[in-house]
Each structure stands twice: as structure tokens, then as C-alpha cells.
Amino acid sequence: MPHPDMKRFSCIPSSHYILPFGFGLATAVRLIFLVFLSRNLTIIKTLLLLR
């Protein structure tokens, strides 16, 4: 499935140099964001259960 980051990096000139690094950076940021989001969801669920 196409990522929205691919369009952003394809607009940059010399994108085939930036693309592997940019794609790895985007996936790393997405993984960190998913971990952060899942932890926040568990915290929110526990807060709602406590309330």
C-alpha cells in the first residue's frame, strides 16, 4: 500500500538518494509513534476504568 511519505519524498530532487534513508526514517518514526500511541491508549483505558 502506498504511503503518504512516498509522495512527499518523490517531490524532493535527487529523491533516489534520499528515498532509502527517508523511507527508513519514516518507518522508524511510524513505529515509535505506534508504540507511543499504544501506550497512551492503554493509559487512557486504565484511566477510564479507574474513573
N, CA and C of each residue as an Amber inpcrd file, in Angstrom:
protein
   153
   0.8480000  -1.1930000   0.0000000   0.0000000   0.0000000   0.0000000
   0.8820000   1.2410000   0.0000000   0.5450000   2.2530000  -0.7940000
   1.3930000   3.4520000  -0.8950000   1.2990000   4.3170000   0.3520000
   2.4380000   4.7640000   0.8160000   2.4650000   5.6340000   1.9840000
   2.3690000   7.0880000   1.5430000   1.7930000   7.9610000   2.3580000
   1.7940000   9.3900000   2.0220000   3.1970000   9.9840000   2.0250000
   4.1440000   9.3350000   2.7430000   5.5150000   9.8300000   2.7830000
   6.2050000   9.6730000   1.4290000   5.7800000   8.6660000   0.6450000
   6.4220000   8.4210000  -0.6430000   6.1970000   9.6030000  -1.5870000
   4.9890000  10.1620000  -1.5870000   4.7110000  11.3180000  -2.4350000
   5.5500000  12.5010000  -1.9930000   5.6940000  12.6720000  -0.6860000
   6.4490000  13.8030000  -0.1610000   7.9190000  13.6990000  -0.5600000
   8.4810000  12.4610000  -0.4640000   9.8930000  12.3130000  -0.7970000
  10.1270000  12.2970000  -2.3020000   9.1050000  11.9500000  -3.0930000
   9.2850000  11.9480000  -4.5400000   9.3080000  13.3720000  -5.0890000
   8.7640000  14.3310000  -4.3330000   8.7980000  15.7310000  -4.7620000
  10.2010000  16.3220000  -4.6120000  11.0020000  15.7390000  -3.7220000
  12.3440000  16.2490000  -3.4780000  13.2640000  15.8430000  -4.6330000
  14.0500000  16.7730000  -5.2120000  15.0220000  16.4010000  -6.2400000
  16.1120000  15.4960000  -5.6750000  16.6920000  14.6810000  -6.5710000
  17.6250000  13.6160000  -6.1830000  16.9800000  12.7300000  -5.1150000
  15.7160000  12.3480000  -5.4010000  14.9490000  11.5920000  -4.4120000
  15.4630000  10.1700000  -4.2860000  16.1300000   9.6260000  -5.3200000
  16.6030000   8.2470000  -5.2120000  17.8060000   8.1410000  -4.2780000
  18.4270000   9.2620000  -3.9340000  19.4370000   9.2350000  -2.8710000
  18.7600000   9.3150000  -1.5000000  17.7230000  10.1520000  -1.4080000
  17.0550000  10.4050000  -0.1380000  16.0760000   9.2830000   0.2060000
  15.5560000   8.6060000  -0.8350000  14.4470000   7.6740000  -0.6510000
  14.7210000   6.5480000   0.3330000  15.8550000   5.8070000   0.2360000
  16.0520000   4.7300000   1.2140000  16.1780000   5.2600000   2.6400000
  16.9270000   6.3530000   2.8050000  17.0800000   6.9300000   4.1340000
  15.7600000   7.5080000   4.6260000  15.0700000   8.2300000   3.7380000
  13.7990000   8.8430000   4.1160000  12.7460000   7.8040000   4.4410000
  12.7270000   6.7110000   3.6680000  11.7440000   5.6600000   3.9160000
  12.0310000   4.9580000   5.2380000  13.3150000   4.7090000   5.5140000
  13.6760000   4.0970000   6.7890000  13.3510000   5.0160000   7.9530000
  13.5890000   6.3070000   7.7580000  13.2770000   7.2970000   8.7940000
  11.7740000   7.3660000   9.0340000  11.0020000   7.3410000   7.9520000
   9.5420000   7.4060000   8.0790000   9.0070000   6.1720000   8.8010000
   9.5490000   4.9920000   8.4680000   9.0690000   3.7730000   9.1310000
   9.4790000   3.7720000  10.5960000  10.6770000   4.2810000  10.9050000
  11.1140000   4.3440000  12.3030000  10.2250000   5.2980000  13.0940000
   9.9330000   6.4610000  12.5120000   9.0470000   7.4300000  13.1760000
   7.6600000   6.8380000  13.3610000   7.1840000   6.1000000  12.3300000
   5.8570000   5.4940000  12.4290000   5.8150000   4.4220000  13.5050000
   6.8980000   3.6310000  13.6100000   6.9510000   2.6010000  14.6570000
   6.9730000   3.2330000  16.0430000   7.7900000   4.2780000  16.2160000
   7.8580000   4.9700000  17.5040000   6.5000000   5.5800000  17.8460000
   5.8390000   6.1630000  16.8280000   4.5320000   6.7750000  17.0520000
   3.4890000   5.7260000  17.4220000   3.5660000   4.5450000  16.7560000
   2.6130000   3.4750000  17.0700000   2.8180000   2.9510000  18.4860000
   4.0770000   2.7920000  18.8910000   4.3610000   2.3350000  20.2540000
   3.8650000   3.3680000  21.2690000   4.1500000   4.6430000  20.9840000
   3.7080000   5.7270000  21.8660000   2.1880000   5.7820000  21.9420000
   1.5430000   5.6130000  20.7810000   0.0820000   5.6590000  20.7260000
  -0.5250000   4.4830000  21.4770000   0.0540000   3.3010000  21.3230000
  -0.4940000   2.1220000  22.0090000  -0.3260000   2.2650000  23.5280000
   0.7980000   2.8210000  23.9620000   0.9900000   3.0450000  25.3980000
  -0.0040000   4.0780000  25.9130000  -0.2290000   5.1390000  25.1210000
  -1.2100000   6.1430000  25.5250000  -2.6070000   5.5550000  25.5710000
  -2.9200000   4.6570000  24.6350000  -4.2420000   4.0290000  24.6360000
  -4.4320000   3.1710000  25.8770000  -3.3910000   2.4440000  26.2860000
  -3.5190000   1.6270000  27.4970000  -3.6650000   2.5250000  28.7250000
  -2.9350000   3.6460000  28.7470000  -3.0420000   4.5900000  29.8660000
  -4.4440000   5.1990000  29.9080000  -4.9650000   5.5680000  28.7320000
  -6.3130000   6.1460000  28.6680000  -7.3540000   5.1160000  29.0970000
  -7.1780000   3.8620000  28.6770000  -8.1260000   2.8110000  29.0730000
  -8.1030000   2.5960000  30.5810000  -6.9130000   2.5860000  31.1700000
  -6.8360000   2.3980000  32.6250000  -7.4370000   3.5950000  33.3560000
  -7.2260000   4.8010000  32.8270000  -7.8190000   5.9860000  33.4460000
  -9.3440000   5.9410000  33.3720000  -9.8500000   5.5040000  32.2100000
 -11.3070000   5.4040000  32.0710000 -11.8680000   4.3210000  32.9840000
 -11.1240000   3.2170000  33.1480000 -11.5840000   2.1470000  34.0250000
 -11.5350000   2.5890000  35.4860000 -10.5080000   3.3670000  35.8350000
 -10.4170000   3.8610000  37.2080000 -11.5160000   4.8860000  37.4960000
 -11.8490000   5.6640000  36.4870000 -12.8840000   6.6760000  36.6630000
 -14.2600000   5.9920000  36.6520000
